[in-house]
XYZ file of C-alpha atoms in Angstrom:
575
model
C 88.880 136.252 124.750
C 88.900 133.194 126.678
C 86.630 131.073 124.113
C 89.760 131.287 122.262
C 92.200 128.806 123.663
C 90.574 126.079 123.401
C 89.816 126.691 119.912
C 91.514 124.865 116.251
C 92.123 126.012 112.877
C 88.282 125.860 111.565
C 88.224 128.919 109.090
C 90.406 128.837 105.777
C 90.306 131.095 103.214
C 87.337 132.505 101.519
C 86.182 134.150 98.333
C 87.525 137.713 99.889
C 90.906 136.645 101.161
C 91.615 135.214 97.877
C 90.289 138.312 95.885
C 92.892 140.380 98.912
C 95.449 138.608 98.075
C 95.057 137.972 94.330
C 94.568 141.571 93.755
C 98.415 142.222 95.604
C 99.833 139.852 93.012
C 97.684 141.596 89.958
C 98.819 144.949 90.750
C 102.491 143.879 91.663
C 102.832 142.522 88.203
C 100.852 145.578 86.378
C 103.569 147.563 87.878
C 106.342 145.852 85.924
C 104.248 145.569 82.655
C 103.878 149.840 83.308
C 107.967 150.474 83.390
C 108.464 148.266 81.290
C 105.326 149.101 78.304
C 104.494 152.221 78.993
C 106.406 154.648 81.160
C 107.830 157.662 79.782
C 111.741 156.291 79.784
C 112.399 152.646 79.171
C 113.931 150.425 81.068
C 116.473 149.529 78.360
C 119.663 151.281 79.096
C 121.885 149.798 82.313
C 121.661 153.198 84.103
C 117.703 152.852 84.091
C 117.786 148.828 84.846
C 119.621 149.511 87.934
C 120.116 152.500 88.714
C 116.547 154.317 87.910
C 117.825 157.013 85.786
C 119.627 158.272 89.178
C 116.113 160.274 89.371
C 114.745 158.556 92.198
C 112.289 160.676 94.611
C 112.876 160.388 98.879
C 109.086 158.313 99.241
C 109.158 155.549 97.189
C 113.107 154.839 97.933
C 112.316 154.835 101.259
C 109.299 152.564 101.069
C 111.417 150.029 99.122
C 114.405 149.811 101.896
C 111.624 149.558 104.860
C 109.828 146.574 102.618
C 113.199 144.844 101.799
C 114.719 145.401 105.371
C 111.577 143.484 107.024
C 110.867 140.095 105.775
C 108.278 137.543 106.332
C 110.731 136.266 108.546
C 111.066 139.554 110.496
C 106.640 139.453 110.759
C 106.437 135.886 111.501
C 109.550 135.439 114.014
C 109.447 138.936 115.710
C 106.285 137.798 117.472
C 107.165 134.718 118.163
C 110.287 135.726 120.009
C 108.331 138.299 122.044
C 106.029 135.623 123.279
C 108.672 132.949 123.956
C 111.567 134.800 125.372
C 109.881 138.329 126.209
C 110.883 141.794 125.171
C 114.045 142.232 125.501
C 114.566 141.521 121.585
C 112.454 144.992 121.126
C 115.545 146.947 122.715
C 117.235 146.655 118.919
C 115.929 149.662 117.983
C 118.304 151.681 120.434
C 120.901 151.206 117.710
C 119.237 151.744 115.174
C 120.034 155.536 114.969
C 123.335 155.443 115.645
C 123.590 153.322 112.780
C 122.021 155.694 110.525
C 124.168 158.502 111.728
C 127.462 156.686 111.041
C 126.174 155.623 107.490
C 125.573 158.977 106.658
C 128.468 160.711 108.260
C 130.981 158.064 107.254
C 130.427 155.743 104.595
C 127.558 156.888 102.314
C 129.552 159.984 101.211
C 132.737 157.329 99.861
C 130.111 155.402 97.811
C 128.244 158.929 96.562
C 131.615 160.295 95.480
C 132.424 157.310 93.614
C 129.175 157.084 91.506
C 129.613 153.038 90.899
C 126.512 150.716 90.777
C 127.861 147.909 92.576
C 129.211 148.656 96.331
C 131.904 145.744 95.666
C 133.284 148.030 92.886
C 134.848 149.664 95.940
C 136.667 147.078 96.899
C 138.414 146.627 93.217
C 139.448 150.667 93.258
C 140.493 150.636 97.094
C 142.475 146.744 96.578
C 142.189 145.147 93.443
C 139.694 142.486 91.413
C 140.515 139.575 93.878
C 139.269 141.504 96.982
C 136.179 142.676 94.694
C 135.603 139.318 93.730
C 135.645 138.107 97.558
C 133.261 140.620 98.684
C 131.035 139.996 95.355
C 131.060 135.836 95.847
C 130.328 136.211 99.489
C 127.299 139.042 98.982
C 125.720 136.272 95.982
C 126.243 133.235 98.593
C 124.115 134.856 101.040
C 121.639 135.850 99.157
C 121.033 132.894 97.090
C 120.950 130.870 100.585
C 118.527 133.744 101.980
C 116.040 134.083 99.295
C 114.753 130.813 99.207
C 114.583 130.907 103.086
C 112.410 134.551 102.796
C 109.685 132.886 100.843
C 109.836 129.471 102.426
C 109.334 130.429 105.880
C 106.380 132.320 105.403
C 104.681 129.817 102.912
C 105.055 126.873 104.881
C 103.331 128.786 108.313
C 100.451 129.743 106.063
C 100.222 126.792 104.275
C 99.412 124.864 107.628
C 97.208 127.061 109.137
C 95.167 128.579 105.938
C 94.720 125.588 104.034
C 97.052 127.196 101.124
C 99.058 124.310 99.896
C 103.228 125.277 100.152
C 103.489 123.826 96.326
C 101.017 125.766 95.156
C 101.986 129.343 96.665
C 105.228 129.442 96.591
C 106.039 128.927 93.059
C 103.028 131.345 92.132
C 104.801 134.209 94.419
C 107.940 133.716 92.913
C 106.987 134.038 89.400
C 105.034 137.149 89.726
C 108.483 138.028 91.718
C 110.637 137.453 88.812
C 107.826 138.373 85.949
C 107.725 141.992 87.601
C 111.647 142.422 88.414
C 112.768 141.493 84.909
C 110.272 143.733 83.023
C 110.130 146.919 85.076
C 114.083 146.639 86.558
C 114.780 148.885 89.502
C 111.736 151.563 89.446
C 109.060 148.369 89.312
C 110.887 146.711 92.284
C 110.806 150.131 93.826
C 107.063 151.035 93.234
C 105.798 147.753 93.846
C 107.973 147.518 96.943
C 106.123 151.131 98.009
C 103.031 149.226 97.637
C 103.874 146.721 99.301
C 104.966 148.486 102.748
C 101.586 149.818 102.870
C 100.145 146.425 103.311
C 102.274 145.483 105.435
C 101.333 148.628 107.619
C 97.801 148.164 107.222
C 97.658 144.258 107.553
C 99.830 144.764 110.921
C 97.253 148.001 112.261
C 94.236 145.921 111.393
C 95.554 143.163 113.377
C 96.874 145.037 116.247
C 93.693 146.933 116.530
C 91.455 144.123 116.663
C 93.616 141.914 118.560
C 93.956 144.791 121.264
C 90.445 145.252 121.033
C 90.124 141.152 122.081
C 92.052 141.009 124.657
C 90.552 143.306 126.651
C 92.417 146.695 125.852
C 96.214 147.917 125.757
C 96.611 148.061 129.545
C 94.696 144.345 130.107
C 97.492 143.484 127.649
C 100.576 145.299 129.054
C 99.536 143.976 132.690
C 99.279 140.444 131.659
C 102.413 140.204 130.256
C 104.073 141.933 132.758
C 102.394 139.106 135.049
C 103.637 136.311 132.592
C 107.317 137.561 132.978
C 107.154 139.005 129.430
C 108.082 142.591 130.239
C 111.951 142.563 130.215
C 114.076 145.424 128.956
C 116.969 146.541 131.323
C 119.090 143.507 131.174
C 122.392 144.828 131.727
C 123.903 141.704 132.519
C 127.527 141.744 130.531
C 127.965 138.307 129.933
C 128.014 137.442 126.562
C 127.207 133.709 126.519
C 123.640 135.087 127.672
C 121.401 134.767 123.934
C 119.841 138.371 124.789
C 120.730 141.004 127.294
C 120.279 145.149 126.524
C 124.111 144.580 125.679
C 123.744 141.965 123.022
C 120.709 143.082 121.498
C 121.910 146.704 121.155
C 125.970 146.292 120.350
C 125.041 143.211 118.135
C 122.385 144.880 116.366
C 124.761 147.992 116.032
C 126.757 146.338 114.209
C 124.141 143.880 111.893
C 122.617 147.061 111.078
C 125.528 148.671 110.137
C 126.697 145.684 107.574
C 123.154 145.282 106.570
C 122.459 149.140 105.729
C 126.043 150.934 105.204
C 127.978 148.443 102.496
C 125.096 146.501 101.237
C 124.352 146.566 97.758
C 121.105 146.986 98.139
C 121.052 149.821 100.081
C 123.811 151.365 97.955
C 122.092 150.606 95.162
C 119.155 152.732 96.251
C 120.903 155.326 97.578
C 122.733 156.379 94.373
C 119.902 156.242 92.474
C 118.981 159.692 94.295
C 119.742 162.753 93.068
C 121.846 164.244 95.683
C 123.650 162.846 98.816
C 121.486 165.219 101.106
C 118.572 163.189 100.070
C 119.723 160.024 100.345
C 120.848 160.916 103.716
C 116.922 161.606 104.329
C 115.705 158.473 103.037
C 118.328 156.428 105.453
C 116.657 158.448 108.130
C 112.942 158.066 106.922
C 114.116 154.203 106.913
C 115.183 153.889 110.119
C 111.992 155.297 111.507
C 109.681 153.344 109.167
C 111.679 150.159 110.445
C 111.417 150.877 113.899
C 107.554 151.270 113.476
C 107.370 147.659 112.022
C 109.593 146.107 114.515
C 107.732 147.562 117.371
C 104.306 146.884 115.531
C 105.540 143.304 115.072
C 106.794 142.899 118.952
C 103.671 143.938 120.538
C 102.128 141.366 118.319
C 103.975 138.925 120.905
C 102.283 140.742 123.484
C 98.593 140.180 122.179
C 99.213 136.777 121.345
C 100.164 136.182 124.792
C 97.855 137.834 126.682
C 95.193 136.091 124.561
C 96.551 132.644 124.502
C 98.482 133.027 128.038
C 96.022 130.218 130.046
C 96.595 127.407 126.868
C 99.726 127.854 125.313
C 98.471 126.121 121.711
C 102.049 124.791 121.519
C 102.082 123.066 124.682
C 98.403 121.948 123.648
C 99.494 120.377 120.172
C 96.717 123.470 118.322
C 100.390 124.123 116.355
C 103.714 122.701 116.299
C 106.220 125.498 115.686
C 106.202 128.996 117.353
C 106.987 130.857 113.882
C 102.940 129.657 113.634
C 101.870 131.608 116.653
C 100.907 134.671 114.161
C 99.120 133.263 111.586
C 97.298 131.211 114.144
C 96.359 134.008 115.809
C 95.107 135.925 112.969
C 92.846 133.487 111.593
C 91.054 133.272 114.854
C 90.512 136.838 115.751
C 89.624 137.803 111.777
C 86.664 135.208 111.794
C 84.248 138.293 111.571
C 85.780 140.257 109.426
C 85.840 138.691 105.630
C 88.932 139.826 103.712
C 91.200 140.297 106.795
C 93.394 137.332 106.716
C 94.380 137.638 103.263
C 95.308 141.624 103.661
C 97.331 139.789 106.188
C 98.893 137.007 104.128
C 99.414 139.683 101.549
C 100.910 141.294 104.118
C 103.380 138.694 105.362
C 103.961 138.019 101.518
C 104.547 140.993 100.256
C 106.973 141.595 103.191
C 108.758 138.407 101.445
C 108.095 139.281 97.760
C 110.048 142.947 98.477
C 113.145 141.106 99.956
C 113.057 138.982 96.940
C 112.746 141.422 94.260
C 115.180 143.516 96.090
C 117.517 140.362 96.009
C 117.108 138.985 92.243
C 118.154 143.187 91.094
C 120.681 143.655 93.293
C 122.665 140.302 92.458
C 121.891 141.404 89.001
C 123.754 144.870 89.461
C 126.450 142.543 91.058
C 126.903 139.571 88.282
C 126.896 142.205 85.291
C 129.091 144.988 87.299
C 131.781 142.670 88.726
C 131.866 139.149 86.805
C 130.621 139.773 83.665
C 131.614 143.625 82.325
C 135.142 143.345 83.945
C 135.775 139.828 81.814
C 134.507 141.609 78.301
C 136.892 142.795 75.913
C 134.643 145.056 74.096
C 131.876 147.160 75.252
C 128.376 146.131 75.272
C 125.888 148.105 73.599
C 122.972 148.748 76.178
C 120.517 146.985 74.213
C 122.423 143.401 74.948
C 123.615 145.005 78.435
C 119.620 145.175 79.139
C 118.613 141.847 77.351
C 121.566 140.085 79.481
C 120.157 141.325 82.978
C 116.634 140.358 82.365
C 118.045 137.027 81.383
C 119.876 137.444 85.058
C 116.905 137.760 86.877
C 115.003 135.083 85.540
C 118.295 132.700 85.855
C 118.459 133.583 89.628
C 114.862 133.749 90.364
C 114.297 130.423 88.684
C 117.508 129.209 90.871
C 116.255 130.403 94.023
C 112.162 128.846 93.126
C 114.205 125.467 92.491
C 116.271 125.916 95.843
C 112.763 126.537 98.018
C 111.987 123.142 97.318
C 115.250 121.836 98.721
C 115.232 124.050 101.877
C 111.731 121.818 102.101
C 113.489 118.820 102.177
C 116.697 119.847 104.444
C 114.459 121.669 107.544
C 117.643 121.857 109.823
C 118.900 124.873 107.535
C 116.311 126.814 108.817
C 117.257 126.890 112.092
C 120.894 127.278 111.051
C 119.837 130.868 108.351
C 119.987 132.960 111.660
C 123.701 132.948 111.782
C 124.352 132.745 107.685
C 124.025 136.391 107.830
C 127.069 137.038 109.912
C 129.161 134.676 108.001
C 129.458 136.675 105.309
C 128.126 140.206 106.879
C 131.135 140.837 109.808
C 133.891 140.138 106.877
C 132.341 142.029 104.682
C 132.234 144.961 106.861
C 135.304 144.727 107.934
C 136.843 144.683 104.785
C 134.693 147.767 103.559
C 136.280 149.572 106.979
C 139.976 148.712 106.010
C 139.748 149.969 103.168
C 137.881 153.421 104.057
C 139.620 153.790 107.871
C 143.067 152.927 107.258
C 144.661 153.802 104.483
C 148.080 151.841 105.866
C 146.122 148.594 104.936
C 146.618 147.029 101.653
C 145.048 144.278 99.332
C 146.801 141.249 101.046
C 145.813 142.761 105.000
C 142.097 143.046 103.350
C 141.878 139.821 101.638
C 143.501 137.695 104.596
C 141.236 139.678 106.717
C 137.875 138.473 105.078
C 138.826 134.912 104.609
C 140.228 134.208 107.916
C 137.310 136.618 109.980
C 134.723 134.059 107.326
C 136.163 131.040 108.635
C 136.148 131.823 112.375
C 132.175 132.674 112.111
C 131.412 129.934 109.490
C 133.016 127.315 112.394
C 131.640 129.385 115.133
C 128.260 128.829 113.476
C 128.294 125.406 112.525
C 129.636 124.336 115.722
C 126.782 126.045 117.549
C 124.486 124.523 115.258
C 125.470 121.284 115.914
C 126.014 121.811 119.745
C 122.460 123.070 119.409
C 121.409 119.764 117.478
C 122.244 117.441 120.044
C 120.969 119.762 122.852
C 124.228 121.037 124.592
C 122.705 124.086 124.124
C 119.337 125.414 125.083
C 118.104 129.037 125.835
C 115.720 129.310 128.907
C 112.205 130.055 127.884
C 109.312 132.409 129.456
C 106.901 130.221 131.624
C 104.055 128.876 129.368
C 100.537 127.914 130.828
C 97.507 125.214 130.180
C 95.694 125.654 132.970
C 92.847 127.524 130.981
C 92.954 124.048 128.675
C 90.058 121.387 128.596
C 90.576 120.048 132.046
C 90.651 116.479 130.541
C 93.371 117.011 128.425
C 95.419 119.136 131.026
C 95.214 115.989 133.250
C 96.432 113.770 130.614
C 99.274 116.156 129.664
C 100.295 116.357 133.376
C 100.201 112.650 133.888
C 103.095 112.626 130.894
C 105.359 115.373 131.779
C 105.057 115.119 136.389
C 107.725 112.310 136.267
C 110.370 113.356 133.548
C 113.141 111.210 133.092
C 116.457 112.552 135.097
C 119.662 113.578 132.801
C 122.804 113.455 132.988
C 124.263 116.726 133.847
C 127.315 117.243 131.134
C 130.012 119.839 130.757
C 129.129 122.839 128.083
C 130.322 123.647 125.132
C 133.043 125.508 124.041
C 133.004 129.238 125.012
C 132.748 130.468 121.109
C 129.635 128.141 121.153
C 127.935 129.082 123.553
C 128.180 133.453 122.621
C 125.284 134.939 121.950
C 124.335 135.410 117.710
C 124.061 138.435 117.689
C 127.448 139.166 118.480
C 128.718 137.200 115.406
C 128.916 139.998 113.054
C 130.985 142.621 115.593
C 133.163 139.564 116.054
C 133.853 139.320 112.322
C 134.059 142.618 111.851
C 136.792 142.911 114.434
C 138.474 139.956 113.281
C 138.793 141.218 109.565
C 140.409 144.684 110.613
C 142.794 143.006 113.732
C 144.047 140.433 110.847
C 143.964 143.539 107.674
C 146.277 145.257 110.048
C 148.871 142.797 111.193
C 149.246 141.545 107.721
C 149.207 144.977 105.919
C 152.138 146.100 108.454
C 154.140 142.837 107.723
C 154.127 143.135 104.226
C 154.712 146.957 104.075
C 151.695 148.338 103.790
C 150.454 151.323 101.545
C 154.043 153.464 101.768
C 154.601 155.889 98.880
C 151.348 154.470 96.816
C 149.422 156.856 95.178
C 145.387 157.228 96.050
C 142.314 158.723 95.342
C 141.160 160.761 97.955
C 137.902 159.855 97.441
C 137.924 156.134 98.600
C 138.503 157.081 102.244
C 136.059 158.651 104.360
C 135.512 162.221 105.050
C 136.062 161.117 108.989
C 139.510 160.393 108.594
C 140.544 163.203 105.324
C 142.104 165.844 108.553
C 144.479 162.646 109.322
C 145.681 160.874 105.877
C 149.397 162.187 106.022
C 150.782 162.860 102.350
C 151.007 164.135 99.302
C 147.787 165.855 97.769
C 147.876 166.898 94.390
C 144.230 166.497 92.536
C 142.735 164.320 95.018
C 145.181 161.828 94.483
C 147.191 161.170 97.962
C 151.183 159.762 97.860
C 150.893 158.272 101.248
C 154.492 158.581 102.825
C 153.354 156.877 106.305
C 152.230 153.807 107.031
């Protein structure tokens, strides 16, 4: 193990890694050319395009929400987190089953009942068209801000430490992305998402087992970690302006999960196209256990690359500049034996990216044709143009989001600004799903105030941070980092520059809402788009003596809705 820190990137690619990871795009695309060519029903009606024929089965459903719920953001920055702050990140899957439960108890059944494609069709039958477009304009912002991110991140770590030019990868990725989604609609992004979780399971088990294997065995690993001040759990500390505590990690994620899995289109999406509710409920629950496999995989990661590099931290040491490296680094050094092994895990990585994309470029499809484009037609379209129009879609947004890659290139400070983009657009959305399934009292002007004035708060919460961040008002404290294990004439020279740092200024910190953890940003918005649906919904006379479906509230609440019930239609007489 030790001949390993003082080691540099001297092994690239070779004939096998590129055969690895050609044969992931071959068989990714083959997959779309299938559905599309030569499978049994077409992909040429809009039920089929989006919907797979509602004949889904529980495995390859599943597969596809584990592979579009981890990105190569999750497999590259998972690690790195572990080995920088420690593990008390890995305490996010506490929540994670709670979250399942509530989906499944409380909001999956309102969607199920409904039958719609898009989940932001809700929103028009609960409010009206200007709350469904809200929800619809702020679900396409994030995602056309997040897919470029997905594959960018990932190229540009491989790119410096495989030899795999960015320019060359990324566009390549993306057009087998958008070649495969537009033929084979959703059962190709489906089966090639199913395809894709398995590499990502056996690029991560390869890895872990031969990086365990390095470093001298689990318990050599657990031990030197705990030494390093790695091993951190049980941080019950309540104070919210702390970036990670048992608190944060676990409420926060509570409620990230919840907007992520319970109102997203995607996941709706997925879940209707099963047959019954009973086994979509199953899938959500095979999900949450396939995603708390991969984020555990992915945390002890951190662990191995600490224990292996924990005497020459190759950041301190210049071996790589940005800690998002640490894993592909890593890999390429402990795979030097094994031919093959570091492009199962770059297929890995990408196909962890190529899943959230293709999940992406059909979901915004369901949401541009169901809520912009059939609600502003006159006259029906036949399914022939409905079809030709979404695979025109795809290849619009895919080509939008290859063109924006190239622009998050050029503008790196987004990057560290994507981690809060999510909750910008996440905790209103979920709130405004809630108002309308919780509290029937609320009406379309408490809803729509709700999600614009909750979206502000966290847009200027974020941005603020960001820029707080920027000038370096705020900083997190870091686990200890050693070089002593370094070439002794370089850890001289590195001493000799950092013994003496310059003193600064001490200077008052930033406002409060700057300095809260992220993770509480979406139960903030969330809380903010009910607490302002409310108030507004009660001064303007809420929902009294309106007639209702039934249906649009959720089974939690049916025993308390006081009114009229005739047909499932409710005269509300309270407010």
């Amino acid at each position: 193990m030790d001949d390993l820190v003082e080691q540099t990137i001297d092994r690239y690619f070779d004939v096998f890694d590129y055969i690895v990871f050609g044969v992931m795009l071959i068989v990714s695309a083959l997959i779309g050319v299938y559905f599309a060519f030569f499978a049994k029903v077409k992909q040429d009606t809009t039920s089929e395009y989006l919907m797979g024929g509602k004949t889904m089965g529980i495995f390859p459903i599943s597969m596809s929400l584990i592979a579009s719920y981890i990105s190569g953001i999750s497999m590259l920055g998972i690690p790195a987190e572990i080995y920088t702050y420690g593990t008390q990140f890995w305490m996010i899957i506490t929540s994670e089953g709670l979250v399942s439960i509530t989906m499944a108890v409380a909001y999956l059944p309102v969607f199920y009942k409904l039958q719609i494609t898009s989940s932001y069709e809700y929103l028009n039958l609960r409010f009206n068209q200007t709350v469904r477009l809200l929800g619809s304009t702020l679900f396409l912002l994030k995602m056309l801000l997040y897919i470029p991110i997905v594959i960018y991140v990932p190229a540009l770590a491989f790119s410096q430490v495989t030899g795999i030019h960015l320019h060359l990868v990324t566009p390549v990725v993306c057009i087998v992305c958008i070649f495969y989604t537009t033929l084979g609609g959703l059962k190709a992004v489906v089966w090639t998402d199913t395809v894709q979780t398995l590499v990502m399971f056996c690029a991560l088990v390869c890895v872990a087992g031969m990086g365990t294997i390095n470093a001298g065995g689990f318990t050599k690993v657990w031990n030197t970690n705990n030494e390093g001040g790695r091993i951190d759990f049980f941080n019950f500390n309540w104070d919210p302006t702390i970036r990670h505590t048992f608190w944060t990690v676990s409420i926060g994620n509570y409620f990230g999960w919840l907007a992520s899995c319970s109102i997203n289109q995607a996941m709706v999406q997925r879940c209707l196209a099963m047959p019954t509710l009973r086994k979509a409920n199953i899938t959500v629950g095979i999900l949450v256990v396939g995603i708390m496999a991969l984020v555990s995989m992915c945390c002890f990661m951190g662990l191995l690359i600490y224990a292996t590099y924990h005497k020459c931290d190759p950041i301190t040491r210049g071996a790589i500049t940005k800690s998002d490296q640490l894993l592909p680094y890593f890999v390429m050094h402990i795979a030097g034996s094994m031919p093959g092994l570091p492009g199962l895990f770059v297929s890995g990585v990408f196909s962890a990216a190529l899943s959230s994309m293709s999940t992406g470029l059909n979901s915004m499809t369901g949401v541009i044709f169901e809520d912009l484009i059939k609600p502003n037609v006159k006259k029906p379209l036949s399914e022939a143009y409905a079809s030709l129009l979404m695979k025109t879609i795809v290849v619009i947004i895919g080509t939008i989001c290859v063109g924006l890659v190239f622009v998050v290139e050029k503008m790196g400070a987004l990057i560290q600004a994507s981690g809060s983009l999510a909750a910008i657009t996440a905790g209103p959305l979920l709130g405004i799903f809630t108002l309308g399934m919780f509290f029937p009292f609320v009406n379309h002007w408490g809803a729509l105030s709700g999600g614009l004035v909750s979206g502000g708060l966290i847009a200027w919460i974020s941005i603020g941070t960001q820029m707080q961040m920027a000038k370096n008002l705020i900083q997190f404290p870091q686990k200890p980092v050693s070089v002593e294990g370094c070439n002794p004439n370089w850890v001289m020279e590195y001493l000799s520059l950092t013994l003496h740092p310059d003193a600064k200024p001490k200077l008052d910190p930033p406002f409060f809402l700057y300095r809260i953890s992220y993770m509480y940003y979406t139960a903030l918005g969330c809380i903010t788009a009910i607490t302002i649906g409310i108030i507004v919904s009660l001064l303007t006379g809420g929902n009294k003596n309106k007639i209702v479906d039934k249906n649009l509230f959720s089974p939690v609440i049916h025993r308390f809705i006081k009114g009229n019930v005739l047909n499932n239609e409710i005269k509300l007489n309270e407010l």
